PDB file of C-alpha atoms in Angstrom:
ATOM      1  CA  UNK A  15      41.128  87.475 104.453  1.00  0.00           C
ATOM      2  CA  UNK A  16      42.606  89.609 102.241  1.00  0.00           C
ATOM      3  CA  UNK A  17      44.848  88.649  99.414  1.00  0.00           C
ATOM      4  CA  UNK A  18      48.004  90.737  97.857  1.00  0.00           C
ATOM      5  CA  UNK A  19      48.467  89.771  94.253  1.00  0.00           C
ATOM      6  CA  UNK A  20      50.597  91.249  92.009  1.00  0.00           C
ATOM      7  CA  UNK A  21      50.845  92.086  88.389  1.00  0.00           C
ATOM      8  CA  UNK A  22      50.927  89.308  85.952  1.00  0.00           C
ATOM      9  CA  UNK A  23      50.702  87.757  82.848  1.00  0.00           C
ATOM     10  CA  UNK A  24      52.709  86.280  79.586  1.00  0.00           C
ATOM     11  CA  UNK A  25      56.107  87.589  79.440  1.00  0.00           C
ATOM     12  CA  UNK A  26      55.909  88.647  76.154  1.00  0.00           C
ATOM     13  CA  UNK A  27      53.424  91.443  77.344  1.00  0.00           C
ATOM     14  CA  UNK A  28      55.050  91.943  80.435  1.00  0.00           C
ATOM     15  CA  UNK A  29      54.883  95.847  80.861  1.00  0.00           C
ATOM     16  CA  UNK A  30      57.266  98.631  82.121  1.00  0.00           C
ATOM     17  CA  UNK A  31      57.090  97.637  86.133  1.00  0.00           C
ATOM     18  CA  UNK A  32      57.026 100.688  89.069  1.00  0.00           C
ATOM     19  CA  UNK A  33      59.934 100.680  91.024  1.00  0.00           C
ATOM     20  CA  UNK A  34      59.330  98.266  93.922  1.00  0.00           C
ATOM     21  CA  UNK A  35      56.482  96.482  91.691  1.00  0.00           C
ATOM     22  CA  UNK A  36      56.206  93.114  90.938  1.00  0.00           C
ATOM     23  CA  UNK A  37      55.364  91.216  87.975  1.00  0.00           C
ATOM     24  CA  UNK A  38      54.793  87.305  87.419  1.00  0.00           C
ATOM     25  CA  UNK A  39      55.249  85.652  83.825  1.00  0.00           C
ATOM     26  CA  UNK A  40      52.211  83.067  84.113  1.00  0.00           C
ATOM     27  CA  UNK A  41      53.657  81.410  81.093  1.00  0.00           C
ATOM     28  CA  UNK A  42      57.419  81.246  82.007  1.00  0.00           C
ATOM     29  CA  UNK A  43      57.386  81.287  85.491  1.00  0.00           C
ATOM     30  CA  UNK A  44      59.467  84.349  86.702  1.00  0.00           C
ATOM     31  CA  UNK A  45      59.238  86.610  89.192  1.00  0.00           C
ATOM     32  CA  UNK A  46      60.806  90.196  88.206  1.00  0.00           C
ATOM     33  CA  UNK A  47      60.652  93.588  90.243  1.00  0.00           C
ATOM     34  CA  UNK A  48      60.651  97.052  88.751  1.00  0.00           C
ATOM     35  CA  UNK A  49      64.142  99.288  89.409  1.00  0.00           C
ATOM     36  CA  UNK A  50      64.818 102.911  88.478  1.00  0.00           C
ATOM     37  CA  UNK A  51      66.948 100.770  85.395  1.00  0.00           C
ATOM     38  CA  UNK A  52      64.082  98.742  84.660  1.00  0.00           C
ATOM     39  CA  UNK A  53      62.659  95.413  84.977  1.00  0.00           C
ATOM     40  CA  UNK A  54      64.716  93.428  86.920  1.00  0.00           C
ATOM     41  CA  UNK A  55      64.653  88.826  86.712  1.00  0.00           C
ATOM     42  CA  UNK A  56      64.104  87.956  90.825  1.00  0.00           C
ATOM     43  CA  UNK A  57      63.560  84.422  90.073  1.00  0.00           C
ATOM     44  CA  UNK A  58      63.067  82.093  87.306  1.00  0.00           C
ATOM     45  CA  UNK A  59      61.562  78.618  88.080  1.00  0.00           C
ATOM     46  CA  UNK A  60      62.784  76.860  85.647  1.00  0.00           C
ATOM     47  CA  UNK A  61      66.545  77.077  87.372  1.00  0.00           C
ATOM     48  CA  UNK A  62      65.283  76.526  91.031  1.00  0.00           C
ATOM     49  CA  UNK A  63      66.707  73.491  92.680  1.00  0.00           C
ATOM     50  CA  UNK A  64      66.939  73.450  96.105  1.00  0.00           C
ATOM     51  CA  UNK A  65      66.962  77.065  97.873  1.00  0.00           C
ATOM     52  CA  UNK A  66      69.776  78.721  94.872  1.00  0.00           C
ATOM     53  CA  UNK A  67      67.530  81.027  92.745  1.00  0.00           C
ATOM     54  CA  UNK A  68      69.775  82.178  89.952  1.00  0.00           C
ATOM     55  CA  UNK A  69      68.154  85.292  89.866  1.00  0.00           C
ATOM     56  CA  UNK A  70      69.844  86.327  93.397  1.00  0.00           C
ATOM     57  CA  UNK A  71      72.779  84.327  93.194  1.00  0.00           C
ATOM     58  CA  UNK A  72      74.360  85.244  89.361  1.00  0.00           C
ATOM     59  CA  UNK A  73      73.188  88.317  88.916  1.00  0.00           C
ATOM     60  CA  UNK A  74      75.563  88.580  85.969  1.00  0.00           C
ATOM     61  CA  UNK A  75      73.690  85.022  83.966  1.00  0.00           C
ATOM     62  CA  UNK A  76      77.274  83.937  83.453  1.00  0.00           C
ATOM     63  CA  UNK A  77      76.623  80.425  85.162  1.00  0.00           C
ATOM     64  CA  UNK A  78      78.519  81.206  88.037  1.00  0.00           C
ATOM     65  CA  UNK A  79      77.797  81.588  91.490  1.00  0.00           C
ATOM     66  CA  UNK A  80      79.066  85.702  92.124  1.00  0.00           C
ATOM     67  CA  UNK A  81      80.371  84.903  95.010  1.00  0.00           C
ATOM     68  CA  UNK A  82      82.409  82.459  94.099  1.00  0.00           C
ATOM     69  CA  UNK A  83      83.772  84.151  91.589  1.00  0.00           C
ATOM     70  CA  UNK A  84      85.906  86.778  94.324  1.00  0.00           C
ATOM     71  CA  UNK A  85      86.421  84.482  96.744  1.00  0.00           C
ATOM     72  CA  UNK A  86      90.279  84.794  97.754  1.00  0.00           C
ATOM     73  CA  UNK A  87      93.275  82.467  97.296  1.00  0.00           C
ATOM     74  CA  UNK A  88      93.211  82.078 100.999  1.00  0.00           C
ATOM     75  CA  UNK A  89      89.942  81.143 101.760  1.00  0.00           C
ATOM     76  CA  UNK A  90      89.746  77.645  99.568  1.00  0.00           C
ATOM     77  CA  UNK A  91      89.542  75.126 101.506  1.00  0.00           C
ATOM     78  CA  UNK A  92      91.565  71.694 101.258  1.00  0.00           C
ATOM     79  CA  UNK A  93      94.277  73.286  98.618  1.00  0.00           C
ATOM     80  CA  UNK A  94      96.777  70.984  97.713  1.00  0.00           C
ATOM     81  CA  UNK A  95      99.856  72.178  99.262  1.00  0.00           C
ATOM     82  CA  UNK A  96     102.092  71.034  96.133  1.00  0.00           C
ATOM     83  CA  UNK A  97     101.625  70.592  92.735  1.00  0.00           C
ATOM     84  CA  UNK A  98     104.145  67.990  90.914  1.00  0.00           C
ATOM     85  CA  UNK A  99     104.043  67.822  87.048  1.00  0.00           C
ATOM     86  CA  UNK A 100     102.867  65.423  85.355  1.00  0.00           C
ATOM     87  CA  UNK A 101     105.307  62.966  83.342  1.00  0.00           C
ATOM     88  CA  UNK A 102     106.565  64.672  80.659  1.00  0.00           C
ATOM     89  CA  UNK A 103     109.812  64.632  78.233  1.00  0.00           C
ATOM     90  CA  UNK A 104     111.874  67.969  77.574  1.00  0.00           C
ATOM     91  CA  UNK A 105     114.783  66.344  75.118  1.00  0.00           C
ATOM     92  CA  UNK A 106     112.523  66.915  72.210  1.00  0.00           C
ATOM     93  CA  UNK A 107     111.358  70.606  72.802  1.00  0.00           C
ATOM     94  CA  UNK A 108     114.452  72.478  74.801  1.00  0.00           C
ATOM     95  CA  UNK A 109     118.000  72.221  74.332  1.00  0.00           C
ATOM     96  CA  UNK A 110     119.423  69.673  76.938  1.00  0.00           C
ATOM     97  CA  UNK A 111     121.945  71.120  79.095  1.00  0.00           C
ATOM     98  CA  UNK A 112     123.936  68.009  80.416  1.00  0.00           C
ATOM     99  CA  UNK A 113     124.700  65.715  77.619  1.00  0.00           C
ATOM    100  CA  UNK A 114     127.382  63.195  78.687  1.00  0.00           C
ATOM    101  CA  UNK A 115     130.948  64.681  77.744  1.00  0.00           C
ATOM    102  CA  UNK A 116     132.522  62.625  74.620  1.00  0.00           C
ATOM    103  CA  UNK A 117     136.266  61.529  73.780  1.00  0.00           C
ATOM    104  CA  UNK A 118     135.348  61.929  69.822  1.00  0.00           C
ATOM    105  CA  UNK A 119     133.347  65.102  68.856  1.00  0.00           C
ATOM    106  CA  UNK A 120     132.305  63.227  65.845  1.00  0.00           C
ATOM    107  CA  UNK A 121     130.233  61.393  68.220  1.00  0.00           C
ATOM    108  CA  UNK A 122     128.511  64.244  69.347  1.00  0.00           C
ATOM    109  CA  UNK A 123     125.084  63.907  67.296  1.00  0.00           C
ATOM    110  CA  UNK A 124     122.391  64.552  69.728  1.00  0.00           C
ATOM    111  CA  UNK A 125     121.380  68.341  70.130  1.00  0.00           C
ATOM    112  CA  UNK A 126     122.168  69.650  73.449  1.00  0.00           C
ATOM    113  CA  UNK A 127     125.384  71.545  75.197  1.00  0.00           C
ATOM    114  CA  UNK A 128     128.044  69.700  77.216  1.00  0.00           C
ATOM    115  CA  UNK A 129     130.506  70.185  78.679  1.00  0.00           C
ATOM    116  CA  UNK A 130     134.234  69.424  77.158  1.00  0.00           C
ATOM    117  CA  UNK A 131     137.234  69.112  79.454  1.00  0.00           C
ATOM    118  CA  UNK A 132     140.256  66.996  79.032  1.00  0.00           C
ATOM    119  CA  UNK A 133     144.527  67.430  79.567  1.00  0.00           C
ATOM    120  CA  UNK A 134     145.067  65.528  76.277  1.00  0.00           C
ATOM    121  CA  UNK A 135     144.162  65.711  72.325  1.00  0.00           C
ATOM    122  CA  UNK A 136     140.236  64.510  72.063  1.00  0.00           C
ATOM    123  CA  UNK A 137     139.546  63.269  68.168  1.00  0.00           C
ATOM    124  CA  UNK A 138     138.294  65.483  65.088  1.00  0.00           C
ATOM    125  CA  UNK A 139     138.190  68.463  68.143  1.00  0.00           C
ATOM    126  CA  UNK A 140     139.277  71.757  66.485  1.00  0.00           C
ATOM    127  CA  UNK A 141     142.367  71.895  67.809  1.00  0.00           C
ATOM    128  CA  UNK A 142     144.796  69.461  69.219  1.00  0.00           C
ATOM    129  CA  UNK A 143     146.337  69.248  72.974  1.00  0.00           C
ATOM    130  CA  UNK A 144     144.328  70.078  76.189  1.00  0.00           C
ATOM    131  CA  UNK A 145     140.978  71.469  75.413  1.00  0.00           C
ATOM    132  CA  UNK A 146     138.339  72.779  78.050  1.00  0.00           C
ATOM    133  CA  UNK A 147     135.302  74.721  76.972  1.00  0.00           C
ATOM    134  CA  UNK A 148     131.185  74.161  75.678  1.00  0.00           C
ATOM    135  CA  UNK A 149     130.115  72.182  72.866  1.00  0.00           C
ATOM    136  CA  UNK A 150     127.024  72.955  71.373  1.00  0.00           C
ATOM    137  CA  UNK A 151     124.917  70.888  69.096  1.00  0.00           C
ATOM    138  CA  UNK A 152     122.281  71.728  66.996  1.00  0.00           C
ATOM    139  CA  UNK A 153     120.255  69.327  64.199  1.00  0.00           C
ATOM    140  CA  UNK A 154     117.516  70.426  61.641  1.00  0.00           C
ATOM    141  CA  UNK A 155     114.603  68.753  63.539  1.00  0.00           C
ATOM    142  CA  UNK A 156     115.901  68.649  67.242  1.00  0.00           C
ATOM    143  CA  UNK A 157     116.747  64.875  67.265  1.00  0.00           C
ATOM    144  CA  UNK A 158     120.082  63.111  67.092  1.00  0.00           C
ATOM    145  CA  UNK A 159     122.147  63.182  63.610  1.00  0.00           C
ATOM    146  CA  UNK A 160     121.110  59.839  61.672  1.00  0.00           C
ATOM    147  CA  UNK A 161     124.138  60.506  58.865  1.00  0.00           C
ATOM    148  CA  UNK A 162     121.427  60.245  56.290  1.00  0.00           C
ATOM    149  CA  UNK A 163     118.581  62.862  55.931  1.00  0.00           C
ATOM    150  CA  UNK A 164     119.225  65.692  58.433  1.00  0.00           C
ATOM    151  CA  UNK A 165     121.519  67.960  59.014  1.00  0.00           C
ATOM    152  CA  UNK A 166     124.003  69.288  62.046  1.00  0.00           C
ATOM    153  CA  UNK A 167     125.757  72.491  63.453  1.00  0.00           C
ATOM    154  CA  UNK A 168     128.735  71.842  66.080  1.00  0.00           C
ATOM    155  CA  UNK A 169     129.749  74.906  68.187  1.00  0.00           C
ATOM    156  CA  UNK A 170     132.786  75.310  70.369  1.00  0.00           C
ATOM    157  CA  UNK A 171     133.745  77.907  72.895  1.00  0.00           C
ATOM    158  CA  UNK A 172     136.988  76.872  74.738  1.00  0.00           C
ATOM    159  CA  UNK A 173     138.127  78.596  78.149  1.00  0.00           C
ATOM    160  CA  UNK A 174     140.052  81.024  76.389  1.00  0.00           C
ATOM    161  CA  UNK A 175     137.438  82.893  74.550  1.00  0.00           C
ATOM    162  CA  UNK A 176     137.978  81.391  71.408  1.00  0.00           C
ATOM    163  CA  UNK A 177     135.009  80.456  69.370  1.00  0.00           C
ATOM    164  CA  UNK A 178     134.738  77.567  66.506  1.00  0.00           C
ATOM    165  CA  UNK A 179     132.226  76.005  63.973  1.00  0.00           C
ATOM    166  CA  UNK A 180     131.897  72.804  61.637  1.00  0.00           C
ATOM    167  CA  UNK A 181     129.009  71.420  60.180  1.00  0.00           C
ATOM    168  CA  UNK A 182     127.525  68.341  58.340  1.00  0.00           C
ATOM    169  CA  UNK A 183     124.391  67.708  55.761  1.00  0.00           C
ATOM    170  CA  UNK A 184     122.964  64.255  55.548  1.00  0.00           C
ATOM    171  CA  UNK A 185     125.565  61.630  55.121  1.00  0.00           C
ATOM    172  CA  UNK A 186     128.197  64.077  53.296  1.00  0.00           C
ATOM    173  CA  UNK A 187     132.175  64.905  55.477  1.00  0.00           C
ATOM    174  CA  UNK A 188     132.073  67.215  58.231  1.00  0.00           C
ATOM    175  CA  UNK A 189     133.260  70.654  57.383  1.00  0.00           C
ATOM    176  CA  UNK A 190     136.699  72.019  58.515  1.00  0.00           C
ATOM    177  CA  UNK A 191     136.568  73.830  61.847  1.00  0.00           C
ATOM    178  CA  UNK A 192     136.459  77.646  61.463  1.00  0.00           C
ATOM    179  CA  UNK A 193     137.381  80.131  64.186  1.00  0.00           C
ATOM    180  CA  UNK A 194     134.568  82.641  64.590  1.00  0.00           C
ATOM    181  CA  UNK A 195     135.864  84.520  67.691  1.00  0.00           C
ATOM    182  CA  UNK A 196     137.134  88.748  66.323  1.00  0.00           C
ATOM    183  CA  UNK A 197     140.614  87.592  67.381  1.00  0.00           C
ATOM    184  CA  UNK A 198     141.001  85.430  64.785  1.00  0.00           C
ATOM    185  CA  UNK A 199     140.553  88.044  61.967  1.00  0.00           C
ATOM    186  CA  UNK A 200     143.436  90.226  63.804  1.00  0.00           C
ATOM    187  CA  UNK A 201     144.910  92.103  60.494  1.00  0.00           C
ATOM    188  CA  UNK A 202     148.734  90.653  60.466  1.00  0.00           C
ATOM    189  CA  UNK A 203     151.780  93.539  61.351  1.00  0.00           C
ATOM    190  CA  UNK A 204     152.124  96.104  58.243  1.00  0.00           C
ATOM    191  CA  UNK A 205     153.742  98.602  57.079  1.00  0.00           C
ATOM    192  CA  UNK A 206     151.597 100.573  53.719  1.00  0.00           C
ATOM    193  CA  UNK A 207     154.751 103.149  53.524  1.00  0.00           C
ATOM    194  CA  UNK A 208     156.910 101.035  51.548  1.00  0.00           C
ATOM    195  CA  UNK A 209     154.163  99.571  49.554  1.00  0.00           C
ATOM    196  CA  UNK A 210     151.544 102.261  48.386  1.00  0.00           C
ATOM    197  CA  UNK A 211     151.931 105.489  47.192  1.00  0.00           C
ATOM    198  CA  UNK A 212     151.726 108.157  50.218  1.00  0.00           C
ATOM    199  CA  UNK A 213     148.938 110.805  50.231  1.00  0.00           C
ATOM    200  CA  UNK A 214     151.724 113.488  49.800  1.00  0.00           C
ATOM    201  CA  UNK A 215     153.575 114.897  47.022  1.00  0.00           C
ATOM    202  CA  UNK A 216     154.479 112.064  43.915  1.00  0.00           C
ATOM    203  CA  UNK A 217     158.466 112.439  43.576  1.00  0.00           C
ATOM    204  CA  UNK A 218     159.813 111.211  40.188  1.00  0.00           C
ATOM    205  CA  UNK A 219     161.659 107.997  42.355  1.00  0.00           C
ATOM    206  CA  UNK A 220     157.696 106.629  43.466  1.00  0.00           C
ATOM    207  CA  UNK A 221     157.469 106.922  40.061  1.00  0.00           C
ATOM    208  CA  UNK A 222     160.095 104.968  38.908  1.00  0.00           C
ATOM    209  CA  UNK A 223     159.294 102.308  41.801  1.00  0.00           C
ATOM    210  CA  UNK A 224     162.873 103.452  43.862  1.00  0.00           C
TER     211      UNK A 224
END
């Protein structure tokens, strides 16, 4: 009967293969078949288990199966059809949003917003009387203000646009309340003719201050 062989021998002397031509690697096992880009691994022993030959089925070597690698969203099986975080704590990375509302705002020592609404005079607020708006807290290293070794920023924007700030380092008094908001710098009524010089003629009464 006869027998087809085909080319062999070490791999380190394996030569430049015909297209279509095979070649065997009698010391490392592999099969490879000359292509028009050169020698090309079918099959390398060493990773055959089963029927996969890595050779066909990761054409790429990347370790991956290259089919699996563009299979779509859609056809994975047994998905899970949610996916719930797992247990985790926000208070120390973002700004809380919904801090409970306070009746002093010196008690307001945990950074965070919340929200400030009451018909009557709340203590150390900026101002006194009814007071709706957002008070924002901010401290040096995202905690709660210990009075001792950190520091804190109090913002407050009321309902009617205007806009105030106090702070307080370590265990020293808070700050006064300042108004930030442009109305508050409003330049008071004027009136430069009667107390400068005018850009016209000098008469001898501007002079003598009449």
């Amino acid at each position: 009967m006869a027998k087809i062989r085909i080319r062999r021998g070490i791999e380190s002397k394996l030569p430049l293969l015909d297209e279509g031509e095979f070649g065997f690697t009698t010391d490392t096992k592999k099969l490879y078949i000359g292509t028009s880009s050169g020698n090309q691994l079918l099959i390398n022993t060493s990773d055959v288990s089963g029927d996969m030959f890595k050779g066909i089925y990761d054409t790429n070597n990347d370790g991956k199966v290259d089919w699996a690698e563009k299979v779509d969203w859609s056809g994975i099986q047994n998905k899970p059809s949610t996916y719930p975080p797992s247990t985790h704590d926000h208070n120390t990375v973002y700004i809380q949003k919904s801090l409970s509302s306070v009746s002093d705002f010196n008690n307001a020592l945990t950074e965070g917003e919340m929200s400030i609404g009451s018909s009557t005079s709340l203590a150390n607020a900026p101002y006194t009387g009814s007071i709706y708006g957002k008070l924002r807290i901010y401290v040096n290293d995202g905690g709660t203000h210990n009075n001792l070794s950190n520091w804190i920023w109090q913002y407050f924007d009321d309902t009617s646009g205007k806009q105030y700030f106090r702070n307080k380092t370590n265990s020293s008094a808070w700050s006064a309340w300042v108004r930030l908001d442009a109305s508050a710098f409003a330049s008071a009524s004027h009136n430069h003719d009667t107390s400068y010089l005018t850009k016209g003629g000098v008469t001898w009464n501007n002079l003598k201050g009449v």
